[in-house]
Amino acid sequence: MPQKIKDVTEKWLVGRYSIQVFIPLVDIFSVLAGCELSYWWRFSSFNMPDRFVLVAAMMSLFVIVLNGFFGIYLRWNVKSISKLVSKLFVVWFFSAMFITFFMYFTHSAEFYSRLWVGCSLLMSFVLSCGFRLGVQIFLKYIRAKGFANRLVFLVGSKEDIASVIVSLREHSEDGFSLVGLQYFKIKPTMNDLNLLSEKVIKSGAHEVWLCMSINCSDEVRDIMYALRNLTVDVRFIPDFGTIDMELLNSNASEIVGLYSVDLSVSPITGIAWLIKRMEDLILGSLIFLLIFPLCILIALLIKITSQGPILFKQCRTGVNGETFEVYKFRTMRMHNEPADMITQAIKDDPRITPVGFYLRRTSLDELPQFINVIQGHMSIVGPRPHALAHNIYYKDLVESYMKRHKVKPGITGWAQVNGLRGETDTLDKMKKRVQHDLWYIDNWSLWLDLKIIAMTILKGFVNKNAY
């Protein structure tokens, strides 16, 4: 397979563009296609009346909600076919009950064909199951070719690692490949921990699994601290065996037949990633259209009042440590500064232009970042992106600082609406900002994003701490 095609496949099936984010769209298509085909079979026409379209839309919405409620979108591709089909059957059964109650209580049953409703549910169920089965076969095939796997680095005792390796081999269809390991017989030394971090980086691992006894809390803490500057997912695989029981804790998951405690894993994956991306595309595009005339006016003022480009571009760290160029309206006069040095603006800074002063105070210099949002490098809500030099400086001073990069940076965030804006001239200010950013990542939801956007609008854009 050509390398370019392989790279694209790895990006979509292994990275943050996991194919599971599209499964809800497949369910919507399955329901709508099932309804359309059933209407053609029943009435010999593809022109469904509006009332039939309404029922089809309600049916697809209810299927999506129930699938999310039962957790079917979480790592669906590694579940057994029988278990997956049984759960899908429950979803479609409740969907059928919902449609039946809707027609009964609205006294509209006489306007629909019961044969069409039943056939639509049956056909959409078959289409949805068939797609999942096809993807299962496809993933099993390409993983047998040695790619589209998540790379795993194992840490722990020889005995614990050996049992996990066996499970990895027995569950190769789950899509994990071993790329490195580190044995720790006794409590790891500082030198061991430093070497561990370097080994993980060189291996290119996507995840680090801590294969240890359930009572090794001190060792887990030390290893987590050693990995604090990495953006890999970290999971704790305790050695209490493969007990057959239902998981109740949302922070636990089943990996290659073993139970894992997710110590450092972003919650914004799969269906959550799709929801957040749709939020950014829809709201970001609408906001950009609304602010476009204002952006044109600001661009003209900058061009008329000072020499230099309209936009200021600077490399920042994005999701999973990737770098990108962030856009801002230029607020300073052109000046030379070493590439590895970022001098924060201070009060009465002579570099700031008169127009730039008001842009900074009102945060209007941030408006071009909606282009970054539409491009996919940023979100409307998320941790604010810091300069690369600041990341290098603070990553060893603030614990878990680099964990901010488990999600896309944002134009506004939980820290900003809680007053942590502007210059971070003290270590304490940066620690508080990071604490708020990590809380946001750990508690993300669509409603939290909307709340932060509303708080940003209500509290205004004036930043009294900006210079």
Short mmCIF file of C-alpha atoms in Angstrom, two decimals:
data_model
loop_
_atom_site.label_atom_id
_atom_site.label_comp_id
_atom_site.label_asym_id
_atom_site.label_seq_id
_atom_site.Cartn_x
_atom_site.Cartn_y
_atom_site.Cartn_z
CA MET A 1 0.00 0.00 0.00
CA PRO A 2 1.43 3.46 -0.90
CA GLN A 3 2.83 5.36 2.10
CA LYS A 4 0.53 8.37 1.56
CA ILE A 5 -2.60 6.17 1.68
CA LYS A 6 -1.24 4.38 4.74
CA ASP A 7 -0.60 7.71 6.52
CA VAL A 8 -4.15 8.91 5.83
CA THR A 9 -5.55 5.61 7.08
CA GLU A 10 -3.47 5.83 10.26
CA LYS A 11 -4.66 9.40 10.83
CA TRP A 12 -8.34 8.54 10.58
CA LEU A 13 -8.41 5.09 12.20
CA VAL A 14 -5.77 5.57 14.91
CA GLY A 15 -5.63 9.25 15.71
CA ARG A 16 -8.22 11.73 16.83
CA TYR A 17 -10.18 11.22 13.58
CA SER A 18 -11.21 7.70 14.68
CA ILE A 19 -13.82 6.16 12.41
CA GLN A 20 -16.15 5.74 15.39
CA VAL A 21 -17.05 9.44 15.20
CA PHE A 22 -18.93 8.72 11.96
CA ILE A 23 -21.00 5.84 13.29
CA PRO A 24 -23.83 8.18 14.44
CA LEU A 25 -23.97 9.53 10.88
CA VAL A 26 -24.19 5.96 9.62
CA ASP A 27 -27.14 5.30 11.95
CA ILE A 28 -28.90 8.41 10.65
CA PHE A 29 -28.28 7.28 7.08
CA SER A 30 -29.48 3.76 7.92
CA VAL A 31 -32.77 5.02 9.35
CA LEU A 32 -33.44 7.48 6.53
CA ALA A 33 -32.45 4.97 3.84
CA GLY A 34 -34.56 2.27 5.50
CA CYS A 35 -37.58 4.59 5.58
CA GLU A 36 -37.09 5.63 1.96
CA LEU A 37 -36.66 2.07 0.69
CA SER A 38 -39.66 0.88 2.70
CA TYR A 39 -41.79 3.68 1.27
CA TRP A 40 -40.74 2.67 -2.23
CA TRP A 41 -41.54 -0.99 -1.49
CA ARG A 42 -44.93 -0.09 0.01
CA PHE A 43 -46.07 2.70 -2.34
CA SER A 44 -43.81 2.29 -5.43
CA SER A 45 -42.49 5.84 -5.05
CA PHE A 46 -39.46 7.59 -3.53
CA ASN A 47 -41.38 10.84 -2.97
CA MET A 48 -42.20 10.58 0.74
CA PRO A 49 -44.75 13.11 2.07
CA ASP A 50 -43.62 15.56 4.75
CA ARG A 51 -45.40 13.68 7.53
CA PHE A 52 -43.40 10.54 6.71
CA VAL A 53 -40.18 12.55 6.62
CA LEU A 54 -41.02 13.90 10.10
CA VAL A 55 -41.39 10.39 11.51
CA ALA A 56 -38.13 9.31 9.84
CA ALA A 57 -36.29 12.28 11.37
CA MET A 58 -37.73 11.56 14.83
CA MET A 59 -36.81 7.90 14.48
CA SER A 60 -33.18 8.71 13.58
CA LEU A 61 -32.88 11.20 16.45
CA PHE A 62 -34.21 8.69 18.96
CA VAL A 63 -31.81 6.00 17.67
CA ILE A 64 -28.85 8.37 18.15
CA VAL A 65 -29.89 9.32 21.69
CA LEU A 66 -30.45 5.71 22.78
CA ASN A 67 -27.18 4.51 21.24
CA GLY A 68 -25.36 7.20 23.19
CA PHE A 69 -27.26 6.37 26.37
CA PHE A 70 -26.35 2.67 26.15
CA GLY A 71 -22.71 3.47 25.33
CA ILE A 72 -22.80 1.72 21.98
CA TYR A 73 -20.67 4.43 20.37
CA LEU A 74 -17.82 3.84 22.86
CA ARG A 75 -15.26 1.51 21.24
CA TRP A 76 -18.08 -0.23 19.37
CA ASN A 77 -15.65 -1.79 16.89
CA VAL A 78 -14.05 -4.11 19.48
CA LYS A 79 -17.25 -5.48 20.98
CA SER A 80 -18.40 -8.97 20.09
CA ILE A 81 -20.87 -9.07 17.23
CA SER A 82 -23.54 -10.89 19.27
CA LYS A 83 -23.33 -8.39 22.14
CA LEU A 84 -23.40 -5.44 19.77
CA VAL A 85 -26.39 -6.77 17.82
CA SER A 86 -28.32 -7.48 21.01
CA LYS A 87 -27.76 -3.91 22.23
CA LEU A 88 -28.78 -2.50 18.85
CA PHE A 89 -31.92 -4.63 18.96
CA VAL A 90 -32.82 -3.04 22.31
CA VAL A 91 -32.28 0.42 20.80
CA TRP A 92 -34.51 -0.29 17.81
CA PHE A 93 -37.13 -1.92 20.05
CA PHE A 94 -37.41 1.21 22.20
CA SER A 95 -37.45 3.31 19.04
CA ALA A 96 -40.41 1.29 17.80
CA MET A 97 -42.18 1.80 21.14
CA PHE A 98 -41.53 5.55 20.92
CA ILE A 99 -42.94 5.84 17.41
CA THR A 100 -45.97 3.77 18.44
CA PHE A 101 -46.68 5.99 21.47
CA PHE A 102 -46.18 9.11 19.35
CA MET A 103 -48.76 8.02 16.81
CA TYR A 104 -51.19 6.90 19.53
CA PHE A 105 -51.07 10.06 21.65
CA THR A 106 -51.17 12.40 18.64
CA HIS A 107 -54.06 10.42 17.08
CA SER A 108 -52.11 10.27 13.80
CA ALA A 109 -51.86 6.50 13.26
CA GLU A 110 -54.49 6.66 10.52
CA PHE A 111 -52.22 8.94 8.47
CA TYR A 112 -49.39 6.37 8.32
CA SER A 113 -48.94 2.85 7.11
CA ARG A 114 -48.12 0.45 9.96
CA LEU A 115 -46.48 -1.83 7.41
CA TRP A 116 -44.21 1.06 6.37
CA VAL A 117 -43.24 1.80 10.00
CA GLY A 118 -42.41 -1.82 10.76
CA CYS A 119 -40.51 -2.35 7.54
CA SER A 120 -38.56 0.91 8.05
CA LEU A 121 -37.42 -0.17 11.51
CA LEU A 122 -36.46 -3.65 10.33
CA MET A 123 -34.57 -2.45 7.27
CA SER A 124 -32.71 0.32 9.12
CA PHE A 125 -31.71 -2.19 11.82
CA VAL A 126 -30.32 -4.55 9.17
CA LEU A 127 -28.43 -1.69 7.46
CA SER A 128 -26.91 -0.49 10.72
CA CYS A 129 -25.81 -3.99 11.80
CA GLY A 130 -24.53 -4.74 8.31
CA PHE A 131 -22.35 -1.65 8.24
CA ARG A 132 -20.81 -2.47 11.61
CA LEU A 133 -20.13 -6.04 10.53
CA GLY A 134 -18.49 -4.76 7.35
CA VAL A 135 -16.26 -2.39 9.31
CA GLN A 136 -15.33 -5.21 11.71
CA ILE A 137 -14.15 -7.31 8.78
CA PHE A 138 -12.35 -4.35 7.19
CA LEU A 139 -10.51 -3.42 10.40
CA LYS A 140 -9.54 -7.03 11.04
CA TYR A 141 -8.10 -7.22 7.52
CA ILE A 142 -6.04 -4.03 7.62
CA ARG A 143 -4.77 -4.73 11.15
CA ALA A 144 -3.59 -8.12 9.95
CA LYS A 145 -1.50 -6.13 7.43
CA GLY A 146 0.25 -4.40 10.33
CA PHE A 147 -1.18 -0.88 10.41
CA ALA A 148 -4.09 1.19 11.72
CA ASN A 149 -3.13 0.05 15.22
CA ARG A 150 -2.60 2.17 18.32
CA LEU A 151 0.99 1.82 19.51
CA VAL A 152 1.36 0.78 23.14
CA PHE A 153 4.30 1.07 25.56
CA LEU A 154 4.13 -1.24 28.61
CA VAL A 155 5.56 -0.43 32.03
CA GLY A 156 5.68 -2.80 35.02
CA SER A 157 7.04 -6.05 36.37
CA LYS A 158 7.99 -8.93 34.06
CA GLU A 159 5.10 -11.07 35.27
CA ASP A 160 2.44 -8.39 34.81
CA ILE A 161 3.78 -7.31 31.42
CA ALA A 162 3.95 -10.92 30.23
CA SER A 163 0.24 -11.46 30.96
CA VAL A 164 -0.70 -8.26 29.15
CA ILE A 165 1.39 -9.26 26.11
CA VAL A 166 -0.52 -12.53 25.97
CA SER A 167 -3.81 -10.63 26.00
CA LEU A 168 -2.53 -8.30 23.27
CA ARG A 169 -1.77 -11.29 21.06
CA GLU A 170 -5.09 -12.99 21.80
CA HIS A 171 -7.04 -9.81 21.02
CA SER A 172 -5.08 -8.57 17.99
CA GLU A 173 -8.37 -7.48 16.38
CA ASP A 174 -8.70 -4.77 19.04
CA GLY A 175 -6.07 -2.77 17.19
CA PHE A 176 -3.13 -2.41 19.62
CA SER A 177 0.53 -3.07 18.83
CA LEU A 178 3.42 -3.28 21.27
CA VAL A 179 6.27 -0.84 20.48
CA GLY A 180 8.24 -0.84 23.72
CA LEU A 181 8.38 -1.89 27.32
CA GLN A 182 10.17 -1.02 30.55
CA TYR A 183 10.59 -3.46 33.41
CA PHE A 184 10.51 -2.20 37.00
CA LYS A 185 11.31 -4.88 39.59
CA ILE A 186 11.43 -2.45 42.52
CA LYS A 187 10.50 1.17 43.13
CA PRO A 188 11.90 3.07 40.10
CA THR A 189 14.73 5.55 40.67
CA MET A 190 14.80 9.09 39.29
CA ASN A 191 17.20 7.97 36.58
CA ASP A 192 14.82 5.13 35.61
CA LEU A 193 11.95 7.59 35.33
CA ASN A 194 13.92 10.01 33.17
CA LEU A 195 14.94 7.17 30.84
CA LEU A 196 11.30 6.02 30.69
CA SER A 197 10.12 9.37 29.36
CA GLU A 198 12.82 9.34 26.68
CA LYS A 199 12.00 5.77 25.65
CA VAL A 200 8.28 6.56 25.29
CA ILE A 201 9.06 9.56 23.08
CA LYS A 202 11.43 7.57 20.85
CA SER A 203 8.95 4.69 20.51
CA GLY A 204 6.24 6.95 19.09
CA ALA A 205 3.67 5.27 21.34
CA HIS A 206 0.07 6.53 21.41
CA GLU A 207 -0.56 5.02 24.85
CA VAL A 208 1.37 3.96 27.96
CA TRP A 209 -0.05 1.09 30.00
CA LEU A 210 1.03 0.71 33.61
CA CYS A 211 0.90 -3.04 34.30
CA MET A 212 1.20 -3.17 38.07
CA SER A 213 -0.33 -4.49 41.23
CA ILE A 214 -3.37 -2.67 42.56
CA ASN A 215 -1.36 -1.60 45.63
CA CYS A 216 1.48 0.12 43.72
CA SER A 217 0.03 3.60 44.19
CA ASP A 218 3.41 5.25 44.92
CA GLU A 219 4.99 3.79 41.79
CA VAL A 220 2.01 4.85 39.65
CA ARG A 221 2.28 8.37 41.05
CA ASP A 222 6.03 8.56 40.26
CA ILE A 223 5.55 7.28 36.72
CA MET A 224 2.67 9.69 36.09
CA TYR A 225 4.93 12.54 37.20
CA ALA A 226 7.70 11.34 34.88
CA LEU A 227 5.24 11.37 31.95
CA ARG A 228 3.70 14.73 32.86
CA ASN A 229 5.15 16.52 29.81
CA LEU A 230 3.85 13.95 27.30
CA THR A 231 0.43 13.95 25.65
CA VAL A 232 0.14 10.17 25.31
CA ASP A 233 -2.86 8.39 26.85
CA VAL A 234 -1.94 6.69 30.14
CA ARG A 235 -3.90 3.68 31.41
CA PHE A 236 -3.47 1.64 34.58
CA ILE A 237 -3.91 -2.11 34.02
CA PRO A 238 -4.23 -3.61 37.54
CA ASP A 239 -3.50 -7.31 37.83
CA PHE A 240 -6.78 -8.52 39.30
CA GLY A 241 -7.38 -10.69 36.25
CA THR A 242 -10.08 -10.73 33.59
CA ILE A 243 -13.14 -10.91 35.84
CA ASP A 244 -16.38 -11.06 33.86
CA MET A 245 -18.33 -8.14 35.24
CA GLU A 246 -20.06 -5.01 34.00
CA LEU A 247 -18.14 -1.74 34.25
CA LEU A 248 -19.95 0.98 36.16
CA ASN A 249 -17.25 3.65 36.35
CA SER A 250 -17.05 5.87 33.27
CA ASN A 251 -13.29 6.25 33.88
CA ALA A 252 -12.77 2.53 33.39
CA SER A 253 -12.72 0.65 30.12
CA GLU A 254 -12.09 -2.82 28.72
CA ILE A 255 -8.87 -3.15 26.74
CA VAL A 256 -7.79 -6.43 25.06
CA GLY A 257 -9.90 -8.37 27.55
CA LEU A 258 -8.42 -6.57 30.57
CA TYR A 259 -9.92 -3.86 32.75
CA SER A 260 -8.17 -0.52 32.56
CA VAL A 261 -8.36 2.61 34.70
CA ASP A 262 -7.90 5.65 32.46
CA LEU A 263 -5.41 7.88 34.29
CA SER A 264 -4.78 10.44 31.57
CA VAL A 265 -7.17 10.09 28.64
CA SER A 266 -9.07 12.91 27.00
CA PRO A 267 -12.88 12.60 27.29
CA ILE A 268 -13.29 14.39 23.97
CA THR A 269 -13.02 11.39 21.65
CA GLY A 270 -15.39 9.47 19.40
CA ILE A 271 -18.91 10.87 19.43
CA ALA A 272 -17.78 13.64 21.81
CA TRP A 273 -15.18 14.75 19.27
CA LEU A 274 -17.82 14.82 16.53
CA ILE A 275 -20.21 16.89 18.69
CA LYS A 276 -17.50 19.40 19.56
CA ARG A 277 -16.33 19.64 15.96
CA MET A 278 -19.89 20.28 14.76
CA GLU A 279 -20.26 22.90 17.49
CA ASP A 280 -17.09 24.63 16.26
CA LEU A 281 -18.07 24.48 12.59
CA ILE A 282 -21.66 25.66 13.03
CA LEU A 283 -21.16 28.32 15.72
CA GLY A 284 -17.72 29.32 14.41
CA SER A 285 -19.02 29.89 10.87
CA LEU A 286 -22.07 31.86 12.09
CA ILE A 287 -19.97 34.05 14.38
CA PHE A 288 -17.37 34.65 11.66
CA LEU A 289 -20.09 35.81 9.25
CA LEU A 290 -21.42 38.21 11.90
CA ILE A 291 -18.02 39.69 12.76
CA PHE A 292 -16.71 39.84 9.18
CA PRO A 293 -17.68 43.53 8.62
CA LEU A 294 -16.00 44.43 11.93
CA CYS A 295 -12.89 42.51 10.91
CA ILE A 296 -12.72 44.46 7.64
CA LEU A 297 -12.95 47.76 9.56
CA ILE A 298 -10.22 46.71 12.02
CA ALA A 299 -7.99 45.58 9.15
CA LEU A 300 -8.33 48.99 7.47
CA LEU A 301 -7.51 50.83 10.71
CA ILE A 302 -4.38 48.74 11.25
CA LYS A 303 -3.23 49.25 7.67
CA ILE A 304 -3.80 53.03 7.78
CA THR A 305 -2.23 53.71 11.19
CA SER A 306 0.93 51.55 11.13
CA GLN A 307 3.29 49.77 8.77
CA GLY A 308 3.38 46.02 8.59
CA PRO A 309 1.03 43.09 8.01
CA ILE A 310 -2.56 43.13 9.25
CA LEU A 311 -2.36 39.72 10.88
CA PHE A 312 0.17 38.55 13.44
CA LYS A 313 1.00 34.86 13.08
CA GLN A 314 2.75 32.84 15.74
CA CYS A 315 3.36 29.12 16.23
CA ARG A 316 1.44 27.63 19.15
CA THR A 317 1.01 24.12 20.52
CA GLY A 318 -2.25 22.43 19.59
CA VAL A 319 -3.92 19.12 20.37
CA ASN A 320 -1.54 16.23 21.14
CA GLY A 321 1.47 18.53 20.93
CA GLU A 322 1.03 19.43 17.24
CA THR A 323 2.08 22.97 16.30
CA PHE A 324 0.03 25.41 14.24
CA GLU A 325 -0.04 29.10 13.38
CA VAL A 326 -2.46 31.14 15.45
CA TYR A 327 -3.91 34.32 13.90
CA LYS A 328 -4.37 37.66 15.64
CA PHE A 329 -4.74 41.24 14.51
CA ARG A 330 -1.34 42.91 14.81
CA THR A 331 -1.32 45.20 17.86
CA MET A 332 2.40 46.10 18.01
CA ARG A 333 4.81 48.00 15.84
CA MET A 334 7.20 45.87 13.84
CA HIS A 335 10.27 44.97 15.94
CA ASN A 336 12.94 42.30 16.07
CA GLU A 337 12.98 39.66 18.78
CA PRO A 338 14.96 36.41 19.10
CA ALA A 339 13.02 33.39 17.83
CA ASP A 340 13.33 31.58 21.16
CA MET A 341 12.20 34.54 23.27
CA ILE A 342 8.69 35.89 23.89
CA THR A 343 8.55 39.21 25.71
CA GLN A 344 5.09 39.68 27.19
CA ALA A 345 3.51 43.10 26.85
CA ILE A 346 3.76 45.34 29.93
CA LYS A 347 1.96 48.48 31.04
CA ASP A 348 2.71 51.46 28.76
CA ASP A 349 4.59 49.14 26.41
CA PRO A 350 6.01 51.39 23.64
CA ARG A 351 5.63 48.60 21.07
CA ILE A 352 1.81 48.71 21.23
CA THR A 353 0.09 50.91 18.66
CA PRO A 354 -2.85 53.17 19.60
CA VAL A 355 -5.24 50.92 17.67
CA GLY A 356 -3.57 47.86 19.19
CA PHE A 357 -4.16 49.18 22.71
CA TYR A 358 -7.95 49.18 22.24
CA LEU A 359 -7.89 45.87 20.39
CA ARG A 360 -6.11 44.27 23.35
CA ARG A 361 -8.38 45.83 25.97
CA THR A 362 -11.48 44.62 24.15
CA SER A 363 -9.97 41.26 23.03
CA LEU A 364 -10.89 42.15 19.44
CA ASP A 365 -7.37 41.19 18.37
CA GLU A 366 -8.46 37.56 18.91
CA LEU A 367 -11.22 37.64 16.26
CA PRO A 368 -9.11 36.12 13.42
CA GLN A 369 -8.82 32.97 15.54
CA PHE A 370 -12.26 31.99 14.29
CA ILE A 371 -10.38 31.15 11.07
CA ASN A 372 -8.27 28.75 13.16
CA VAL A 373 -11.51 27.27 14.51
CA ILE A 374 -12.97 26.67 11.06
CA GLN A 375 -9.64 25.18 9.92
CA GLY A 376 -9.81 22.72 12.80
CA HIS A 377 -6.68 23.84 14.67
CA MET A 378 -8.64 25.46 17.52
CA SER A 379 -12.03 25.28 19.23
CA ILE A 380 -14.27 28.12 20.34
CA VAL A 381 -13.87 26.84 23.92
CA GLY A 382 -10.71 25.28 25.30
CA PRO A 383 -7.45 26.08 27.08
CA ARG A 384 -5.86 29.24 25.69
CA PRO A 385 -2.84 28.46 23.46
CA HIS A 386 0.42 29.66 24.99
CA ALA A 387 3.58 30.64 23.13
CA LEU A 388 6.01 27.77 22.52
CA ALA A 389 8.62 29.46 24.73
CA HIS A 390 6.11 29.57 27.59
CA ASN A 391 5.43 25.84 27.21
CA ILE A 392 9.14 25.08 27.48
CA TYR A 393 9.47 27.33 30.53
CA TYR A 394 6.40 26.21 32.49
CA LYS A 395 6.25 22.47 31.71
CA ASP A 396 8.76 21.67 34.49
CA LEU A 397 7.39 24.25 36.92
CA VAL A 398 3.67 23.40 36.82
CA GLU A 399 2.68 19.76 37.26
CA SER A 400 0.56 18.35 34.43
CA TYR A 401 1.05 21.59 32.45
CA MET A 402 1.33 19.73 29.12
CA LYS A 403 -1.92 17.84 29.77
CA ARG A 404 -3.64 21.04 28.58
CA HIS A 405 -2.76 19.86 25.09
CA LYS A 406 -4.94 16.74 25.28
CA VAL A 407 -7.64 18.89 23.60
CA LYS A 408 -7.69 21.69 21.05
CA PRO A 409 -6.86 25.17 22.38
CA GLY A 410 -9.72 27.65 22.45
CA ILE A 411 -10.55 31.30 21.90
CA THR A 412 -12.15 31.41 25.33
CA GLY A 413 -12.10 28.95 28.19
CA TRP A 414 -13.07 28.07 31.75
CA ALA A 415 -10.00 29.88 33.09
CA GLN A 416 -10.80 33.06 31.16
CA VAL A 417 -14.43 33.36 32.29
CA ASN A 418 -13.22 32.88 35.88
CA GLY A 419 -10.97 35.93 35.70
CA LEU A 420 -7.69 34.24 34.75
CA ARG A 421 -7.00 36.36 31.68
CA GLY A 422 -4.13 38.49 30.50
CA GLU A 423 -0.51 38.32 31.56
CA THR A 424 0.66 35.38 33.67
CA ASP A 425 3.54 37.21 35.36
CA THR A 426 3.68 34.91 38.40
CA LEU A 427 3.94 31.15 38.78
CA ASP A 428 0.83 31.13 40.97
CA LYS A 429 -1.26 32.70 38.19
CA MET A 430 -0.13 30.05 35.73
CA LYS A 431 -0.86 27.24 38.21
CA LYS A 432 -4.41 28.53 38.70
CA ARG A 433 -4.94 28.79 34.94
CA VAL A 434 -3.70 25.23 34.40
CA GLN A 435 -5.93 23.94 37.22
CA HIS A 436 -8.97 25.50 35.56
CA ASP A 437 -7.94 24.14 32.14
CA LEU A 438 -7.55 20.60 33.47
CA TRP A 439 -10.90 20.82 35.26
CA TYR A 440 -12.52 21.83 31.96
CA ILE A 441 -10.94 18.88 30.10
CA ASP A 442 -12.03 16.43 32.80
CA ASN A 443 -15.62 17.76 32.93
CA TRP A 444 -16.22 18.64 29.28
CA SER A 445 -19.74 18.58 27.90
CA LEU A 446 -21.63 20.45 25.19
CA TRP A 447 -23.61 22.26 27.90
CA LEU A 448 -20.39 23.38 29.61
CA ASP A 449 -19.15 24.81 26.31
CA LEU A 450 -22.40 26.70 25.78
CA LYS A 451 -22.24 27.97 29.37
CA ILE A 452 -18.71 29.29 28.85
CA ILE A 453 -19.70 30.99 25.59
CA ALA A 454 -22.68 32.61 27.33
CA MET A 455 -20.47 33.72 30.25
CA THR A 456 -17.96 35.20 27.81
CA ILE A 457 -20.70 37.24 26.14
CA LEU A 458 -22.36 38.34 29.41
CA LYS A 459 -19.13 39.30 31.13
CA GLY A 460 -18.03 41.26 28.11
CA PHE A 461 -14.79 41.28 26.18
CA VAL A 462 -13.01 44.08 28.03
CA ASN A 463 -9.79 42.80 29.58
CA LYS A 464 -8.60 45.22 32.24
CA ASN A 465 -5.40 43.22 32.67
CA ALA A 466 -4.40 43.56 29.03
CA TYR A 467 -1.64 45.98 28.08
#
